[in-house]
Amino acid sequence: MSKVTFGFIVGGDDAYYQNLMRACESLERVKQDHEVLIIDMDDRLDIDDPHVKIVKSEAKQLDNDDDRNYFQPDIWKKRYELYKHVETDYCFYLDTDTVVINDRVDELIEEAEDKFLCTQHWWVPTLGNYLNTGEKIDRTNTGKYMPENPRDYPYAASGAFLFQKDKHDALFEKYQEIYDHIFSDGKLHSGVTDEMILCLALNEWGNFKFTNGSFNHCAAAAQQPMELRDGVWYGSNPNETEMKPIFLFHSACQNVATLGRYGTDPELLEEIKKVMYWEDYQ
């Protein structure tokens, strides 16, 4: 049995499944043996591979007013249920719109030690920053978990994280506890994203570590610094002084061509398209 799994959740429009296939293809860059675990909420996948485990699940989809139909708390929380199905010592959760760029699996596992590993959010580094973004955030039922000073709670990006089987179950149970409490009235609590609940759970639980922003990079130079050095992509969060090899580029295949609007050099954009399989999945 491999010691590491890559976990995904998927459901909804074809675009999410298209991105999932691209993300899985990028795992060819991981040198060590690994498993793949997918929670499929629309029961569309049928993959005959002994190293791929598909878990059928259901999640309530909400109809939002915005074109993106973005706010989907019941779907988002499925990533925090992967731990129930993992059979390896370690699991990297990855959003479907991520692509592995450099194999840093062993390095990240070593860095994590016994802690839950993720990266600090690049533009809302604290809960206070998130609450002050101007987005409408319904704080009903959050008081029990809300700190006196929200700026004391660092805010994690949930698009990728590394957890350990059995050792981190309490974090996911805390997430579920907070989720159930907030949404216990059956109402839509706008702005209460999975990242907000993860922030509350992490800061109550405590056994986590932030790694460099290169772990989960948006591929937009104006938002997160990045460089191409001798054919290797390096990046960081804006507040960090050290760049490291980028583990993941995080951008849907449908959006890769627009990265030039966010400070990415047009010449480098062509290189980004190559490493993100853009021609195959546009």
JSON list of N, CA and C in Angstrom, two decimals, residues 36-106:
[
{"chain": "A", "resi": 36, "resn": "VAL", "atom": "N", "xyz": [-5.54, 7.42, -5.30]},
{"chain": "A", "resi": 36, "resn": "VAL", "atom": "CA", "xyz": [-6.45, 8.53, -5.60]},
{"chain": "A", "resi": 36, "resn": "VAL", "atom": "C", "xyz": [-7.80, 8.21, -4.99]},
{"chain": "A", "resi": 37, "resn": "LEU", "atom": "N", "xyz": [-8.35, 9.16, -4.25]},
{"chain": "A", "resi": 37, "resn": "LEU", "atom": "CA", "xyz": [-9.66, 9.03, -3.61]},
{"chain": "A", "resi": 37, "resn": "LEU", "atom": "C", "xyz": [-10.55, 10.16, -4.08]},
{"chain": "A", "resi": 38, "resn": "ILE", "atom": "N", "xyz": [-11.72, 9.83, -4.61]},
{"chain": "A", "resi": 38, "resn": "ILE", "atom": "CA", "xyz": [-12.63, 10.85, -5.15]},
{"chain": "A", "resi": 38, "resn": "ILE", "atom": "C", "xyz": [-14.02, 10.66, -4.54]},
{"chain": "A", "resi": 39, "resn": "ILE", "atom": "N", "xyz": [-14.54, 11.70, -3.92]},
{"chain": "A", "resi": 39, "resn": "ILE", "atom": "CA", "xyz": [-15.95, 11.71, -3.51]},
{"chain": "A", "resi": 39, "resn": "ILE", "atom": "C", "xyz": [-16.74, 12.33, -4.65]},
{"chain": "A", "resi": 40, "resn": "ASP", "atom": "N", "xyz": [-17.58, 11.52, -5.28]},
{"chain": "A", "resi": 40, "resn": "ASP", "atom": "CA", "xyz": [-18.35, 11.92, -6.46]},
{"chain": "A", "resi": 40, "resn": "ASP", "atom": "C", "xyz": [-19.80, 12.13, -6.06]},
{"chain": "A", "resi": 41, "resn": "MET", "atom": "N", "xyz": [-20.24, 13.37, -6.12]},
{"chain": "A", "resi": 41, "resn": "MET", "atom": "CA", "xyz": [-21.59, 13.71, -5.64]},
{"chain": "A", "resi": 41, "resn": "MET", "atom": "C", "xyz": [-22.67, 13.61, -6.71]},
{"chain": "A", "resi": 42, "resn": "ASP", "atom": "N", "xyz": [-22.27, 13.31, -7.95]},
{"chain": "A", "resi": 42, "resn": "ASP", "atom": "CA", "xyz": [-23.26, 13.14, -9.00]},
{"chain": "A", "resi": 42, "resn": "ASP", "atom": "C", "xyz": [-23.22, 11.74, -9.62]},
{"chain": "A", "resi": 43, "resn": "ASP", "atom": "N", "xyz": [-22.41, 10.85, -9.05]},
{"chain": "A", "resi": 43, "resn": "ASP", "atom": "CA", "xyz": [-22.34, 9.45, -9.48]},
{"chain": "A", "resi": 43, "resn": "ASP", "atom": "C", "xyz": [-22.09, 9.34, -10.99]},
{"chain": "A", "resi": 44, "resn": "ARG", "atom": "N", "xyz": [-21.08, 10.10, -11.45]},
{"chain": "A", "resi": 44, "resn": "ARG", "atom": "CA", "xyz": [-20.78, 10.11, -12.88]},
{"chain": "A", "resi": 44, "resn": "ARG", "atom": "C", "xyz": [-19.50, 9.35, -13.22]},
{"chain": "A", "resi": 45, "resn": "LEU", "atom": "N", "xyz": [-18.71, 9.01, -12.24]},
{"chain": "A", "resi": 45, "resn": "LEU", "atom": "CA", "xyz": [-17.41, 8.42, -12.51]},
{"chain": "A", "resi": 45, "resn": "LEU", "atom": "C", "xyz": [-17.46, 6.90, -12.44]},
{"chain": "A", "resi": 46, "resn": "ASP", "atom": "N", "xyz": [-16.78, 6.28, -13.39]},
{"chain": "A", "resi": 46, "resn": "ASP", "atom": "CA", "xyz": [-16.64, 4.82, -13.39]},
{"chain": "A", "resi": 46, "resn": "ASP", "atom": "C", "xyz": [-15.22, 4.53, -13.88]},
{"chain": "A", "resi": 47, "resn": "ILE", "atom": "N", "xyz": [-14.28, 4.39, -12.95]},
{"chain": "A", "resi": 47, "resn": "ILE", "atom": "CA", "xyz": [-12.87, 4.24, -13.29]},
{"chain": "A", "resi": 47, "resn": "ILE", "atom": "C", "xyz": [-12.39, 2.89, -12.78]},
{"chain": "A", "resi": 48, "resn": "ASP", "atom": "N", "xyz": [-11.92, 2.07, -13.68]},
{"chain": "A", "resi": 48, "resn": "ASP", "atom": "CA", "xyz": [-11.44, 0.73, -13.32]},
{"chain": "A", "resi": 48, "resn": "ASP", "atom": "C", "xyz": [-9.93, 0.78, -13.12]},
{"chain": "A", "resi": 49, "resn": "ASP", "atom": "N", "xyz": [-9.53, 1.12, -11.92]},
{"chain": "A", "resi": 49, "resn": "ASP", "atom": "CA", "xyz": [-8.11, 1.24, -11.59]},
{"chain": "A", "resi": 49, "resn": "ASP", "atom": "C", "xyz": [-7.96, 0.88, -10.11]},
{"chain": "A", "resi": 50, "resn": "PRO", "atom": "N", "xyz": [-7.11, -0.08, -9.78]},
{"chain": "A", "resi": 50, "resn": "PRO", "atom": "CA", "xyz": [-7.00, -0.51, -8.38]},
{"chain": "A", "resi": 50, "resn": "PRO", "atom": "C", "xyz": [-6.46, 0.57, -7.46]},
{"chain": "A", "resi": 51, "resn": "HIS", "atom": "N", "xyz": [-5.88, 1.62, -8.03]},
{"chain": "A", "resi": 51, "resn": "HIS", "atom": "CA", "xyz": [-5.33, 2.71, -7.20]},
{"chain": "A", "resi": 51, "resn": "HIS", "atom": "C", "xyz": [-6.27, 3.92, -7.12]},
{"chain": "A", "resi": 52, "resn": "VAL", "atom": "N", "xyz": [-7.48, 3.77, -7.67]},
{"chain": "A", "resi": 52, "resn": "VAL", "atom": "CA", "xyz": [-8.48, 4.85, -7.62]},
{"chain": "A", "resi": 52, "resn": "VAL", "atom": "C", "xyz": [-9.70, 4.34, -6.87]},
{"chain": "A", "resi": 53, "resn": "LYS", "atom": "N", "xyz": [-10.07, 5.04, -5.82]},
{"chain": "A", "resi": 53, "resn": "LYS", "atom": "CA", "xyz": [-11.24, 4.70, -5.03]},
{"chain": "A", "resi": 53, "resn": "LYS", "atom": "C", "xyz": [-12.28, 5.81, -5.18]},
{"chain": "A", "resi": 54, "resn": "ILE", "atom": "N", "xyz": [-13.47, 5.43, -5.61]},
{"chain": "A", "resi": 54, "resn": "ILE", "atom": "CA", "xyz": [-14.54, 6.41, -5.79]},
{"chain": "A", "resi": 54, "resn": "ILE", "atom": "C", "xyz": [-15.62, 6.16, -4.75]},
{"chain": "A", "resi": 55, "resn": "VAL", "atom": "N", "xyz": [-15.96, 7.19, -4.02]},
{"chain": "A", "resi": 55, "resn": "VAL", "atom": "CA", "xyz": [-17.00, 7.12, -3.00]},
{"chain": "A", "resi": 55, "resn": "VAL", "atom": "C", "xyz": [-18.21, 7.90, -3.49]},
{"chain": "A", "resi": 56, "resn": "LYS", "atom": "N", "xyz": [-19.33, 7.23, -3.60]},
{"chain": "A", "resi": 56, "resn": "LYS", "atom": "CA", "xyz": [-20.56, 7.90, -4.03]},
{"chain": "A", "resi": 56, "resn": "LYS", "atom": "C", "xyz": [-21.16, 8.64, -2.84]},
{"chain": "A", "resi": 57, "resn": "SER", "atom": "N", "xyz": [-21.58, 9.87, -3.07]},
{"chain": "A", "resi": 57, "resn": "SER", "atom": "CA", "xyz": [-22.14, 10.67, -2.00]},
{"chain": "A", "resi": 57, "resn": "SER", "atom": "C", "xyz": [-23.17, 11.63, -2.58]},
{"chain": "A", "resi": 58, "resn": "GLU", "atom": "N", "xyz": [-23.89, 12.27, -1.70]},
{"chain": "A", "resi": 58, "resn": "GLU", "atom": "CA", "xyz": [-24.87, 13.27, -2.13]},
{"chain": "A", "resi": 58, "resn": "GLU", "atom": "C", "xyz": [-24.66, 14.54, -1.32]},
{"chain": "A", "resi": 59, "resn": "ALA", "atom": "N", "xyz": [-24.91, 15.66, -1.96]},
{"chain": "A", "resi": 59, "resn": "ALA", "atom": "CA", "xyz": [-24.80, 16.95, -1.28]},
{"chain": "A", "resi": 59, "resn": "ALA", "atom": "C", "xyz": [-25.87, 17.87, -1.84]},
{"chain": "A", "resi": 60, "resn": "LYS", "atom": "N", "xyz": [-26.44, 18.66, -0.97]},
{"chain": "A", "resi": 60, "resn": "LYS", "atom": "CA", "xyz": [-27.50, 19.60, -1.37]},
{"chain": "A", "resi": 60, "resn": "LYS", "atom": "C", "xyz": [-26.91, 20.76, -2.15]},
{"chain": "A", "resi": 61, "resn": "GLN", "atom": "N", "xyz": [-27.39, 20.97, -3.36]},
{"chain": "A", "resi": 61, "resn": "GLN", "atom": "CA", "xyz": [-26.94, 22.10, -4.17]},
{"chain": "A", "resi": 61, "resn": "GLN", "atom": "C", "xyz": [-27.92, 23.26, -4.01]},
{"chain": "A", "resi": 62, "resn": "LEU", "atom": "N", "xyz": [-27.37, 24.44, -3.78]},
{"chain": "A", "resi": 62, "resn": "LEU", "atom": "CA", "xyz": [-28.18, 25.64, -3.62]},
{"chain": "A", "resi": 62, "resn": "LEU", "atom": "C", "xyz": [-28.26, 26.42, -4.92]},
{"chain": "A", "resi": 63, "resn": "ASP", "atom": "N", "xyz": [-29.36, 27.10, -5.14]},
{"chain": "A", "resi": 63, "resn": "ASP", "atom": "CA", "xyz": [-29.52, 27.98, -6.30]},
{"chain": "A", "resi": 63, "resn": "ASP", "atom": "C", "xyz": [-29.26, 29.41, -5.84]},
{"chain": "A", "resi": 64, "resn": "ASN", "atom": "N", "xyz": [-28.09, 29.92, -6.23]},
{"chain": "A", "resi": 64, "resn": "ASN", "atom": "CA", "xyz": [-27.71, 31.28, -5.87]},
{"chain": "A", "resi": 64, "resn": "ASN", "atom": "C", "xyz": [-28.14, 32.27, -6.93]},
{"chain": "A", "resi": 65, "resn": "ASP", "atom": "N", "xyz": [-28.20, 33.53, -6.54]},
{"chain": "A", "resi": 65, "resn": "ASP", "atom": "CA", "xyz": [-28.59, 34.57, -7.47]},
{"chain": "A", "resi": 65, "resn": "ASP", "atom": "C", "xyz": [-27.48, 34.92, -8.47]},
{"chain": "A", "resi": 66, "resn": "ASP", "atom": "N", "xyz": [-26.21, 34.70, -8.06]},
{"chain": "A", "resi": 66, "resn": "ASP", "atom": "CA", "xyz": [-25.11, 35.10, -8.94]},
{"chain": "A", "resi": 66, "resn": "ASP", "atom": "C", "xyz": [-24.89, 34.07, -10.05]},
{"chain": "A", "resi": 67, "resn": "ASP", "atom": "N", "xyz": [-24.24, 34.51, -11.13]},
{"chain": "A", "resi": 67, "resn": "ASP", "atom": "CA", "xyz": [-24.04, 33.65, -12.30]},
{"chain": "A", "resi": 67, "resn": "ASP", "atom": "C", "xyz": [-23.17, 32.44, -11.99]},
{"chain": "A", "resi": 68, "resn": "ARG", "atom": "N", "xyz": [-22.22, 32.58, -11.05]},
{"chain": "A", "resi": 68, "resn": "ARG", "atom": "CA", "xyz": [-21.31, 31.49, -10.73]},
{"chain": "A", "resi": 68, "resn": "ARG", "atom": "C", "xyz": [-21.98, 30.40, -9.90]},
{"chain": "A", "resi": 69, "resn": "ASN", "atom": "N", "xyz": [-23.11, 30.73, -9.27]},
{"chain": "A", "resi": 69, "resn": "ASN", "atom": "CA", "xyz": [-23.76, 29.80, -8.34]},
{"chain": "A", "resi": 69, "resn": "ASN", "atom": "C", "xyz": [-22.73, 29.31, -7.32]},
{"chain": "A", "resi": 70, "resn": "TYR", "atom": "N", "xyz": [-22.00, 30.27, -6.77]},
{"chain": "A", "resi": 70, "resn": "TYR", "atom": "CA", "xyz": [-20.79, 30.00, -6.00]},
{"chain": "A", "resi": 70, "resn": "TYR", "atom": "C", "xyz": [-21.03, 29.37, -4.64]},
{"chain": "A", "resi": 71, "resn": "PHE", "atom": "N", "xyz": [-21.97, 29.89, -3.88]},
{"chain": "A", "resi": 71, "resn": "PHE", "atom": "CA", "xyz": [-22.08, 29.52, -2.47]},
{"chain": "A", "resi": 71, "resn": "PHE", "atom": "C", "xyz": [-22.70, 28.13, -2.33]},
{"chain": "A", "resi": 72, "resn": "GLN", "atom": "N", "xyz": [-21.90, 27.13, -1.96]},
{"chain": "A", "resi": 72, "resn": "GLN", "atom": "CA", "xyz": [-22.35, 25.74, -1.88]},
{"chain": "A", "resi": 72, "resn": "GLN", "atom": "C", "xyz": [-21.77, 25.08, -0.63]},
{"chain": "A", "resi": 73, "resn": "PRO", "atom": "N", "xyz": [-22.21, 25.47, 0.56]},
{"chain": "A", "resi": 73, "resn": "PRO", "atom": "CA", "xyz": [-21.59, 24.96, 1.79]},
{"chain": "A", "resi": 73, "resn": "PRO", "atom": "C", "xyz": [-21.69, 23.46, 1.97]},
{"chain": "A", "resi": 74, "resn": "ASP", "atom": "N", "xyz": [-22.79, 22.84, 1.54]},
{"chain": "A", "resi": 74, "resn": "ASP", "atom": "CA", "xyz": [-22.95, 21.41, 1.75]},
{"chain": "A", "resi": 74, "resn": "ASP", "atom": "C", "xyz": [-22.00, 20.61, 0.86]},
{"chain": "A", "resi": 75, "resn": "ILE", "atom": "N", "xyz": [-21.72, 21.15, -0.32]},
{"chain": "A", "resi": 75, "resn": "ILE", "atom": "CA", "xyz": [-20.75, 20.51, -1.22]},
{"chain": "A", "resi": 75, "resn": "ILE", "atom": "C", "xyz": [-19.33, 20.71, -0.69]},
{"chain": "A", "resi": 76, "resn": "TRP", "atom": "N", "xyz": [-19.02, 21.93, -0.31]},
{"chain": "A", "resi": 76, "resn": "TRP", "atom": "CA", "xyz": [-17.66, 22.24, 0.16]},
{"chain": "A", "resi": 76, "resn": "TRP", "atom": "C", "xyz": [-17.25, 21.37, 1.34]},
{"chain": "A", "resi": 77, "resn": "LYS", "atom": "N", "xyz": [-18.19, 21.08, 2.24]},
{"chain": "A", "resi": 77, "resn": "LYS", "atom": "CA", "xyz": [-17.80, 20.37, 3.47]},
{"chain": "A", "resi": 77, "resn": "LYS", "atom": "C", "xyz": [-17.41, 18.92, 3.20]},
{"chain": "A", "resi": 78, "resn": "LYS", "atom": "N", "xyz": [-17.69, 18.41, 1.99]},
{"chain": "A", "resi": 78, "resn": "LYS", "atom": "CA", "xyz": [-17.34, 17.03, 1.69]},
{"chain": "A", "resi": 78, "resn": "LYS", "atom": "C", "xyz": [-15.83, 16.81, 1.73]},
{"chain": "A", "resi": 79, "resn": "ARG", "atom": "N", "xyz": [-15.04, 17.86, 1.47]},
{"chain": "A", "resi": 79, "resn": "ARG", "atom": "CA", "xyz": [-13.58, 17.68, 1.53]},
{"chain": "A", "resi": 79, "resn": "ARG", "atom": "C", "xyz": [-13.12, 17.32, 2.94]},
{"chain": "A", "resi": 80, "resn": "TYR", "atom": "N", "xyz": [-13.91, 17.71, 3.93]},
{"chain": "A", "resi": 80, "resn": "TYR", "atom": "CA", "xyz": [-13.57, 17.41, 5.32]},
{"chain": "A", "resi": 80, "resn": "TYR", "atom": "C", "xyz": [-14.12, 16.05, 5.76]},
{"chain": "A", "resi": 81, "resn": "GLU", "atom": "N", "xyz": [-14.64, 15.28, 4.80]},
{"chain": "A", "resi": 81, "resn": "GLU", "atom": "CA", "xyz": [-15.09, 13.92, 5.06]},
{"chain": "A", "resi": 81, "resn": "GLU", "atom": "C", "xyz": [-14.20, 12.88, 4.40]},
{"chain": "A", "resi": 82, "resn": "LEU", "atom": "N", "xyz": [-13.17, 13.32, 3.68]},
{"chain": "A", "resi": 82, "resn": "LEU", "atom": "CA", "xyz": [-12.25, 12.39, 3.04]},
{"chain": "A", "resi": 82, "resn": "LEU", "atom": "C", "xyz": [-11.58, 11.47, 4.06]},
{"chain": "A", "resi": 83, "resn": "TYR", "atom": "N", "xyz": [-11.35, 12.02, 5.26]},
{"chain": "A", "resi": 83, "resn": "TYR", "atom": "CA", "xyz": [-10.63, 11.25, 6.28]},
{"chain": "A", "resi": 83, "resn": "TYR", "atom": "C", "xyz": [-11.34, 9.93, 6.61]},
{"chain": "A", "resi": 84, "resn": "LYS", "atom": "N", "xyz": [-12.63, 9.86, 6.39]},
{"chain": "A", "resi": 84, "resn": "LYS", "atom": "CA", "xyz": [-13.39, 8.64, 6.68]},
{"chain": "A", "resi": 84, "resn": "LYS", "atom": "C", "xyz": [-13.06, 7.51, 5.72]},
{"chain": "A", "resi": 85, "resn": "HIS", "atom": "N", "xyz": [-12.48, 7.84, 4.58]},
{"chain": "A", "resi": 85, "resn": "HIS", "atom": "CA", "xyz": [-12.29, 6.85, 3.52]},
{"chain": "A", "resi": 85, "resn": "HIS", "atom": "C", "xyz": [-10.82, 6.62, 3.17]},
{"chain": "A", "resi": 86, "resn": "VAL", "atom": "N", "xyz": [-9.91, 7.41, 3.74]},
{"chain": "A", "resi": 86, "resn": "VAL", "atom": "CA", "xyz": [-8.48, 7.29, 3.42]},
{"chain": "A", "resi": 86, "resn": "VAL", "atom": "C", "xyz": [-7.91, 6.01, 4.06]},
{"chain": "A", "resi": 87, "resn": "GLU", "atom": "N", "xyz": [-7.07, 5.33, 3.30]},
{"chain": "A", "resi": 87, "resn": "GLU", "atom": "CA", "xyz": [-6.46, 4.09, 3.78]},
{"chain": "A", "resi": 87, "resn": "GLU", "atom": "C", "xyz": [-4.93, 4.20, 3.89]},
{"chain": "A", "resi": 88, "resn": "THR", "atom": "N", "xyz": [-4.38, 5.36, 3.58]},
{"chain": "A", "resi": 88, "resn": "THR", "atom": "CA", "xyz": [-2.93, 5.57, 3.67]},
{"chain": "A", "resi": 88, "resn": "THR", "atom": "C", "xyz": [-2.61, 6.47, 4.86]},
{"chain": "A", "resi": 89, "resn": "ASP", "atom": "N", "xyz": [-1.33, 6.59, 5.16]},
{"chain": "A", "resi": 89, "resn": "ASP", "atom": "CA", "xyz": [-0.92, 7.41, 6.31]},
{"chain": "A", "resi": 89, "resn": "ASP", "atom": "C", "xyz": [-1.16, 8.89, 6.08]},
{"chain": "A", "resi": 90, "resn": "TYR", "atom": "N", "xyz": [-1.02, 9.33, 4.82]},
{"chain": "A", "resi": 90, "resn": "TYR", "atom": "CA", "xyz": [-1.12, 10.76, 4.50]},
{"chain": "A", "resi": 90, "resn": "TYR", "atom": "C", "xyz": [-2.09, 10.97, 3.35]},
{"chain": "A", "resi": 91, "resn": "CYS", "atom": "N", "xyz": [-2.73, 12.12, 3.35]},
{"chain": "A", "resi": 91, "resn": "CYS", "atom": "CA", "xyz": [-3.63, 12.48, 2.24]},
{"chain": "A", "resi": 91, "resn": "CYS", "atom": "C", "xyz": [-3.49, 13.96, 1.93]},
{"chain": "A", "resi": 92, "resn": "PHE", "atom": "N", "xyz": [-3.25, 14.26, 0.66]},
{"chain": "A", "resi": 92, "resn": "PHE", "atom": "CA", "xyz": [-3.32, 15.63, 0.16]},
{"chain": "A", "resi": 92, "resn": "PHE", "atom": "C", "xyz": [-4.71, 15.86, -0.41]},
{"chain": "A", "resi": 93, "resn": "TYR", "atom": "N", "xyz": [-5.48, 16.76, 0.19]},
{"chain": "A", "resi": 93, "resn": "TYR", "atom": "CA", "xyz": [-6.72, 17.19, -0.47]},
{"chain": "A", "resi": 93, "resn": "TYR", "atom": "C", "xyz": [-6.35, 18.25, -1.49]},
{"chain": "A", "resi": 94, "resn": "LEU", "atom": "N", "xyz": [-6.90, 18.15, -2.71]},
{"chain": "A", "resi": 94, "resn": "LEU", "atom": "CA", "xyz": [-6.67, 19.13, -3.76]},
{"chain": "A", "resi": 94, "resn": "LEU", "atom": "C", "xyz": [-8.01, 19.53, -4.38]},
{"chain": "A", "resi": 95, "resn": "ASP", "atom": "N", "xyz": [-8.24, 20.83, -4.55]},
{"chain": "A", "resi": 95, "resn": "ASP", "atom": "CA", "xyz": [-9.38, 21.27, -5.35]},
{"chain": "A", "resi": 95, "resn": "ASP", "atom": "C", "xyz": [-9.22, 20.72, -6.77]},
{"chain": "A", "resi": 96, "resn": "THR", "atom": "N", "xyz": [-10.34, 20.52, -7.46]},
{"chain": "A", "resi": 96, "resn": "THR", "atom": "CA", "xyz": [-10.27, 19.94, -8.80]},
{"chain": "A", "resi": 96, "resn": "THR", "atom": "C", "xyz": [-9.58, 20.87, -9.80]},
{"chain": "A", "resi": 97, "resn": "ASP", "atom": "N", "xyz": [-9.53, 22.18, -9.51]},
{"chain": "A", "resi": 97, "resn": "ASP", "atom": "CA", "xyz": [-8.90, 23.11, -10.44]},
{"chain": "A", "resi": 97, "resn": "ASP", "atom": "C", "xyz": [-7.43, 23.38, -10.09]},
{"chain": "A", "resi": 98, "resn": "THR", "atom": "N", "xyz": [-6.78, 22.40, -9.49]},
{"chain": "A", "resi": 98, "resn": "THR", "atom": "CA", "xyz": [-5.35, 22.49, -9.22]},
{"chain": "A", "resi": 98, "resn": "THR", "atom": "C", "xyz": [-4.57, 21.56, -10.14]},
{"chain": "A", "resi": 99, "resn": "VAL", "atom": "N", "xyz": [-3.29, 21.88, -10.32]},
{"chain": "A", "resi": 99, "resn": "VAL", "atom": "CA", "xyz": [-2.40, 21.06, -11.12]},
{"chain": "A", "resi": 99, "resn": "VAL", "atom": "C", "xyz": [-1.07, 20.95, -10.38]},
{"chain": "A", "resi": 100, "resn": "VAL", "atom": "N", "xyz": [-0.59, 19.73, -10.20]},
{"chain": "A", "resi": 100, "resn": "VAL", "atom": "CA", "xyz": [0.73, 19.53, -9.58]},
{"chain": "A", "resi": 100, "resn": "VAL", "atom": "C", "xyz": [1.80, 19.99, -10.57]},
{"chain": "A", "resi": 101, "resn": "ILE", "atom": "N", "xyz": [2.68, 20.87, -10.10]},
{"chain": "A", "resi": 101, "resn": "ILE", "atom": "CA", "xyz": [3.73, 21.42, -10.96]},
{"chain": "A", "resi": 101, "resn": "ILE", "atom": "C", "xyz": [5.09, 20.80, -10.64]},
{"chain": "A", "resi": 102, "resn": "ASN", "atom": "N", "xyz": [5.43, 20.76, -9.37]},
{"chain": "A", "resi": 102, "resn": "ASN", "atom": "CA", "xyz": [6.68, 20.17, -8.91]},
{"chain": "A", "resi": 102, "resn": "ASN", "atom": "C", "xyz": [6.38, 19.12, -7.84]},
{"chain": "A", "resi": 103, "resn": "ASP", "atom": "N", "xyz": [7.06, 18.00, -7.90]},
{"chain": "A", "resi": 103, "resn": "ASP", "atom": "CA", "xyz": [6.87, 16.94, -6.92]},
{"chain": "A", "resi": 103, "resn": "ASP", "atom": "C", "xyz": [7.60, 17.31, -5.63]},
{"chain": "A", "resi": 104, "resn": "ARG", "atom": "N", "xyz": [6.84, 17.73, -4.64]},
{"chain": "A", "resi": 104, "resn": "ARG", "atom": "CA", "xyz": [7.41, 18.07, -3.32]},
{"chain": "A", "resi": 104, "resn": "ARG", "atom": "C", "xyz": [6.75, 17.24, -2.22]},
{"chain": "A", "resi": 105, "resn": "VAL", "atom": "N", "xyz": [6.19, 16.10, -2.60]},
{"chain": "A", "resi": 105, "resn": "VAL", "atom": "CA", "xyz": [5.39, 15.30, -1.67]},
{"chain": "A", "resi": 105, "resn": "VAL", "atom": "C", "xyz": [6.18, 14.93, -0.42]},
{"chain": "A", "resi": 106, "resn": "ASP", "atom": "N", "xyz": [7.35, 14.32, -0.58]},
{"chain": "A", "resi": 106, "resn": "ASP", "atom": "CA", "xyz": [8.12, 13.89, 0.58]},
{"chain": "A", "resi": 106, "resn": "ASP", "atom": "C", "xyz": [8.57, 15.08, 1.42]}
]
